[in-house]
């Protein structure tokens, strides 16, 4: 949350320092000053409201994503979170291609396949390791001190 506030403040300062702030003020004045003949809002005012609504929806979606991601990170390991984030990116790329009608090149398809394959490999080996640890725990409970711990040292 704090990083987002700092980012917005840095953006505002950059706009003010580069002298582009007057363009933003002029656009707002133009949008609010342009009333049509029938008392209807002008096209530029409608565009400004549309842009502001899109910005609001985008901000809410991004904030929700960050909050959900932070919550999930408290519940799972960092490596698992990174793997899920990789799949999220692949999903976003594929959905964007479908929605906007973009074709996926062969090289992009290979990258998507590698990402999905790596995620499934990670999930498989994590599950396999969990089963192995569960078996060892059951043996420890059953046999107690008679079970020797496996070591990597020779």
PDB file of C-alpha atoms in Angstrom:
ATOM      1  CA  UNK A   1       0.000   0.000   0.000  1.00  0.00           C
ATOM      2  CA  UNK A   2       2.755   2.438   0.940  1.00  0.00           C
ATOM      3  CA  UNK A   3       4.656   1.709  -2.289  1.00  0.00           C
ATOM      4  CA  UNK A   4       1.585   2.604  -4.354  1.00  0.00           C
ATOM      5  CA  UNK A   5       1.219   5.934  -2.549  1.00  0.00           C
ATOM      6  CA  UNK A   6       4.888   6.734  -3.124  1.00  0.00           C
ATOM      7  CA  UNK A   7       4.544   5.789  -6.802  1.00  0.00           C
ATOM      8  CA  UNK A   8       1.588   8.143  -7.297  1.00  0.00           C
ATOM      9  CA  UNK A   9       3.400  10.983  -5.535  1.00  0.00           C
ATOM     10  CA  UNK A  10       6.486  10.433  -7.690  1.00  0.00           C
ATOM     11  CA  UNK A  11       4.328  10.497 -10.830  1.00  0.00           C
ATOM     12  CA  UNK A  12       2.630  13.740  -9.781  1.00  0.00           C
ATOM     13  CA  UNK A  13       6.000  15.337  -8.969  1.00  0.00           C
ATOM     14  CA  UNK A  14       7.384  14.235 -12.342  1.00  0.00           C
ATOM     15  CA  UNK A  15       4.399  15.765 -14.142  1.00  0.00           C
ATOM     16  CA  UNK A  16       4.801  19.026 -12.220  1.00  0.00           C
ATOM     17  CA  UNK A  17       8.566  19.182 -12.794  1.00  0.00           C
ATOM     18  CA  UNK A  18       8.334  18.575 -16.530  1.00  0.00           C
ATOM     19  CA  UNK A  19       5.774  21.354 -16.945  1.00  0.00           C
ATOM     20  CA  UNK A  20       3.055  19.075 -18.295  1.00  0.00           C
ATOM     21  CA  UNK A  21       0.765  19.805 -15.366  1.00  0.00           C
ATOM     22  CA  UNK A  22      -0.793  22.773 -17.175  1.00  0.00           C
ATOM     23  CA  UNK A  23      -1.930  20.426 -19.973  1.00  0.00           C
ATOM     24  CA  UNK A  24      -3.849  18.318 -17.454  1.00  0.00           C
ATOM     25  CA  UNK A  25      -5.484  21.426 -15.949  1.00  0.00           C
ATOM     26  CA  UNK A  26      -6.351  22.750 -19.425  1.00  0.00           C
ATOM     27  CA  UNK A  27      -7.965  19.415 -20.372  1.00  0.00           C
ATOM     28  CA  UNK A  28     -10.099  19.407 -17.214  1.00  0.00           C
ATOM     29  CA  UNK A  29     -11.169  23.043 -17.738  1.00  0.00           C
ATOM     30  CA  UNK A  30     -12.014  22.303 -21.372  1.00  0.00           C
ATOM     31  CA  UNK A  31     -13.996  19.220 -20.412  1.00  0.00           C
ATOM     32  CA  UNK A  32     -16.029  20.998 -17.740  1.00  0.00           C
ATOM     33  CA  UNK A  33     -16.497  24.148 -19.802  1.00  0.00           C
ATOM     34  CA  UNK A  34     -17.861  22.448 -22.887  1.00  0.00           C
ATOM     35  CA  UNK A  35     -21.652  22.260 -22.564  1.00  0.00           C
ATOM     36  CA  UNK A  36     -23.536  21.604 -25.781  1.00  0.00           C
ATOM     37  CA  UNK A  37     -26.520  23.506 -27.214  1.00  0.00           C
ATOM     38  CA  UNK A  38     -29.134  21.251 -25.576  1.00  0.00           C
ATOM     39  CA  UNK A  39     -27.448  21.426 -22.172  1.00  0.00           C
ATOM     40  CA  UNK A  40     -25.836  18.028 -22.656  1.00  0.00           C
ATOM     41  CA  UNK A  41     -22.243  17.364 -21.657  1.00  0.00           C
ATOM     42  CA  UNK A  42     -19.715  17.710 -24.448  1.00  0.00           C
ATOM     43  CA  UNK A  43     -17.931  14.774 -26.034  1.00  0.00           C
ATOM     44  CA  UNK A  44     -14.671  15.671 -24.268  1.00  0.00           C
ATOM     45  CA  UNK A  45     -16.465  15.660 -20.892  1.00  0.00           C
ATOM     46  CA  UNK A  46     -17.878  12.199 -21.608  1.00  0.00           C
ATOM     47  CA  UNK A  47     -14.410  11.009 -22.607  1.00  0.00           C
ATOM     48  CA  UNK A  48     -12.957  12.394 -19.368  1.00  0.00           C
ATOM     49  CA  UNK A  49     -15.636  10.680 -17.248  1.00  0.00           C
ATOM     50  CA  UNK A  50     -15.128   7.432 -19.183  1.00  0.00           C
ATOM     51  CA  UNK A  51     -11.360   7.652 -18.638  1.00  0.00           C
ATOM     52  CA  UNK A  52     -11.802   8.381 -14.927  1.00  0.00           C
ATOM     53  CA  UNK A  53     -14.186   5.424 -14.518  1.00  0.00           C
ATOM     54  CA  UNK A  54     -11.750   3.129 -16.321  1.00  0.00           C
ATOM     55  CA  UNK A  55      -8.929   4.397 -14.108  1.00  0.00           C
ATOM     56  CA  UNK A  56     -11.049   3.780 -11.006  1.00  0.00           C
ATOM     57  CA  UNK A  57     -11.936   0.220 -12.066  1.00  0.00           C
ATOM     58  CA  UNK A  58      -8.294  -0.449 -12.946  1.00  0.00           C
ATOM     59  CA  UNK A  59      -7.149   0.874  -9.554  1.00  0.00           C
ATOM     60  CA  UNK A  60      -9.688  -1.256  -7.693  1.00  0.00           C
ATOM     61  CA  UNK A  61      -8.739  -4.371  -9.658  1.00  0.00           C
ATOM     62  CA  UNK A  62      -5.016  -3.804  -9.103  1.00  0.00           C
ATOM     63  CA  UNK A  63      -5.506  -3.121  -5.388  1.00  0.00           C
ATOM     64  CA  UNK A  64      -7.634  -6.257  -5.037  1.00  0.00           C
ATOM     65  CA  UNK A  65      -4.979  -8.296  -6.838  1.00  0.00           C
ATOM     66  CA  UNK A  66      -2.212  -6.957  -4.581  1.00  0.00           C
ATOM     67  CA  UNK A  67      -4.209  -7.625  -1.413  1.00  0.00           C
ATOM     68  CA  UNK A  68      -5.077 -11.150  -2.533  1.00  0.00           C
ATOM     69  CA  UNK A  69      -1.477 -11.816  -3.543  1.00  0.00           C
ATOM     70  CA  UNK A  70      -0.181 -10.584  -0.185  1.00  0.00           C
ATOM     71  CA  UNK A  71      -2.702 -12.727   1.688  1.00  0.00           C
ATOM     72  CA  UNK A  72      -1.826 -15.819  -0.353  1.00  0.00           C
ATOM     73  CA  UNK A  73       1.875 -15.163   0.222  1.00  0.00           C
ATOM     74  CA  UNK A  74       1.270 -15.390   3.980  1.00  0.00           C
ATOM     75  CA  UNK A  75      -0.332 -18.819   3.503  1.00  0.00           C
ATOM     76  CA  UNK A  76       2.081 -20.541   1.076  1.00  0.00           C
ATOM     77  CA  UNK A  77       5.817 -20.598   0.396  1.00  0.00           C
ATOM     78  CA  UNK A  78       7.507 -17.952  -1.722  1.00  0.00           C
ATOM     79  CA  UNK A  79       8.509 -20.521  -4.349  1.00  0.00           C
ATOM     80  CA  UNK A  80       4.944 -21.783  -4.692  1.00  0.00           C
ATOM     81  CA  UNK A  81       3.714 -18.176  -4.944  1.00  0.00           C
ATOM     82  CA  UNK A  82       6.234 -17.494  -7.729  1.00  0.00           C
ATOM     83  CA  UNK A  83       5.060 -20.608  -9.595  1.00  0.00           C
ATOM     84  CA  UNK A  84       1.432 -19.496  -9.315  1.00  0.00           C
ATOM     85  CA  UNK A  85       2.408 -16.013 -10.475  1.00  0.00           C
ATOM     86  CA  UNK A  86       4.064 -17.556 -13.550  1.00  0.00           C
ATOM     87  CA  UNK A  87       0.852 -19.385 -14.410  1.00  0.00           C
ATOM     88  CA  UNK A  88      -1.126 -16.173 -13.854  1.00  0.00           C
ATOM     89  CA  UNK A  89       1.056 -14.423 -16.422  1.00  0.00           C
ATOM     90  CA  UNK A  90       0.615 -17.241 -18.930  1.00  0.00           C
ATOM     91  CA  UNK A  91      -3.156 -17.101 -18.370  1.00  0.00           C
ATOM     92  CA  UNK A  92      -3.113 -13.314 -18.919  1.00  0.00           C
ATOM     93  CA  UNK A  93      -1.152 -13.697 -22.168  1.00  0.00           C
ATOM     94  CA  UNK A  94      -3.459 -16.379 -23.539  1.00  0.00           C
ATOM     95  CA  UNK A  95      -6.640 -14.528 -22.523  1.00  0.00           C
ATOM     96  CA  UNK A  96      -5.332 -11.271 -24.017  1.00  0.00           C
ATOM     97  CA  UNK A  97      -4.601 -13.087 -27.264  1.00  0.00           C
ATOM     98  CA  UNK A  98      -8.124 -14.506 -27.330  1.00  0.00           C
ATOM     99  CA  UNK A  99      -9.913 -11.270 -26.392  1.00  0.00           C
ATOM    100  CA  UNK A 100      -7.972  -9.039 -28.800  1.00  0.00           C
ATOM    101  CA  UNK A 101      -7.729 -11.628 -31.553  1.00  0.00           C
ATOM    102  CA  UNK A 102      -3.935 -11.753 -31.584  1.00  0.00           C
ATOM    103  CA  UNK A 103      -2.159 -14.763 -32.988  1.00  0.00           C
ATOM    104  CA  UNK A 104       0.391 -16.580 -30.863  1.00  0.00           C
ATOM    105  CA  UNK A 105       3.614 -17.225 -32.755  1.00  0.00           C
ATOM    106  CA  UNK A 106       5.474 -20.513 -32.607  1.00  0.00           C
ATOM    107  CA  UNK A 107       8.123 -19.080 -30.283  1.00  0.00           C
ATOM    108  CA  UNK A 108       5.457 -17.666 -27.955  1.00  0.00           C
ATOM    109  CA  UNK A 109       3.721 -21.053 -27.954  1.00  0.00           C
ATOM    110  CA  UNK A 110       6.995 -22.737 -27.005  1.00  0.00           C
ATOM    111  CA  UNK A 111       7.428 -20.258 -24.134  1.00  0.00           C
ATOM    112  CA  UNK A 112       3.876 -20.875 -22.916  1.00  0.00           C
ATOM    113  CA  UNK A 113       4.391 -24.652 -23.129  1.00  0.00           C
ATOM    114  CA  UNK A 114       7.669 -24.427 -21.179  1.00  0.00           C
ATOM    115  CA  UNK A 115       6.010 -22.309 -18.475  1.00  0.00           C
ATOM    116  CA  UNK A 116       3.041 -24.636 -18.091  1.00  0.00           C
ATOM    117  CA  UNK A 117       5.278 -27.726 -18.187  1.00  0.00           C
ATOM    118  CA  UNK A 118       7.599 -26.281 -15.543  1.00  0.00           C
ATOM    119  CA  UNK A 119       4.634 -25.460 -13.304  1.00  0.00           C
ATOM    120  CA  UNK A 120       3.281 -29.000 -13.583  1.00  0.00           C
ATOM    121  CA  UNK A 121       6.746 -30.458 -12.952  1.00  0.00           C
ATOM    122  CA  UNK A 122       7.090 -28.300  -9.836  1.00  0.00           C
ATOM    123  CA  UNK A 123       3.647 -29.388  -8.620  1.00  0.00           C
ATOM    124  CA  UNK A 124       4.402 -33.063  -9.298  1.00  0.00           C
ATOM    125  CA  UNK A 125       7.727 -33.084  -7.463  1.00  0.00           C
ATOM    126  CA  UNK A 126       6.302 -31.073  -4.576  1.00  0.00           C
ATOM    127  CA  UNK A 127       3.486 -33.619  -4.219  1.00  0.00           C
ATOM    128  CA  UNK A 128       5.943 -36.499  -4.493  1.00  0.00           C
ATOM    129  CA  UNK A 129       8.124 -34.973  -1.782  1.00  0.00           C
ATOM    130  CA  UNK A 130       5.077 -34.443   0.440  1.00  0.00           C
ATOM    131  CA  UNK A 131       4.076 -38.095   0.101  1.00  0.00           C
ATOM    132  CA  UNK A 132       7.608 -39.222   0.942  1.00  0.00           C
ATOM    133  CA  UNK A 133       7.683 -37.012   4.065  1.00  0.00           C
ATOM    134  CA  UNK A 134       4.254 -38.294   5.092  1.00  0.00           C
ATOM    135  CA  UNK A 135       5.439 -41.909   4.770  1.00  0.00           C
ATOM    136  CA  UNK A 136       8.519 -41.169   6.867  1.00  0.00           C
ATOM    137  CA  UNK A 137       6.363 -39.527   9.529  1.00  0.00           C
ATOM    138  CA  UNK A 138       4.075 -42.564   9.641  1.00  0.00           C
ATOM    139  CA  UNK A 139       7.095 -44.870   9.984  1.00  0.00           C
ATOM    140  CA  UNK A 140       8.504 -42.702  12.772  1.00  0.00           C
ATOM    141  CA  UNK A 141       5.230 -42.910  14.659  1.00  0.00           C
ATOM    142  CA  UNK A 142       5.059 -46.668  14.176  1.00  0.00           C
ATOM    143  CA  UNK A 143       8.684 -47.615  14.844  1.00  0.00           C
ATOM    144  CA  UNK A 144       9.920 -44.674  16.886  1.00  0.00           C
ATOM    145  CA  UNK A 145      13.694 -44.532  17.403  1.00  0.00           C
ATOM    146  CA  UNK A 146      14.348 -47.647  15.307  1.00  0.00           C
ATOM    147  CA  UNK A 147      13.999 -45.671  12.056  1.00  0.00           C
ATOM    148  CA  UNK A 148      17.229 -44.122  10.885  1.00  0.00           C
ATOM    149  CA  UNK A 149      17.003 -40.736   9.206  1.00  0.00           C
ATOM    150  CA  UNK A 150      18.161 -40.721   5.563  1.00  0.00           C
ATOM    151  CA  UNK A 151      21.284 -38.640   5.103  1.00  0.00           C
ATOM    152  CA  UNK A 152      22.930 -37.240   2.011  1.00  0.00           C
ATOM    153  CA  UNK A 153      26.427 -37.803   3.450  1.00  0.00           C
ATOM    154  CA  UNK A 154      28.367 -40.830   2.313  1.00  0.00           C
TER     155      UNK A 154
END
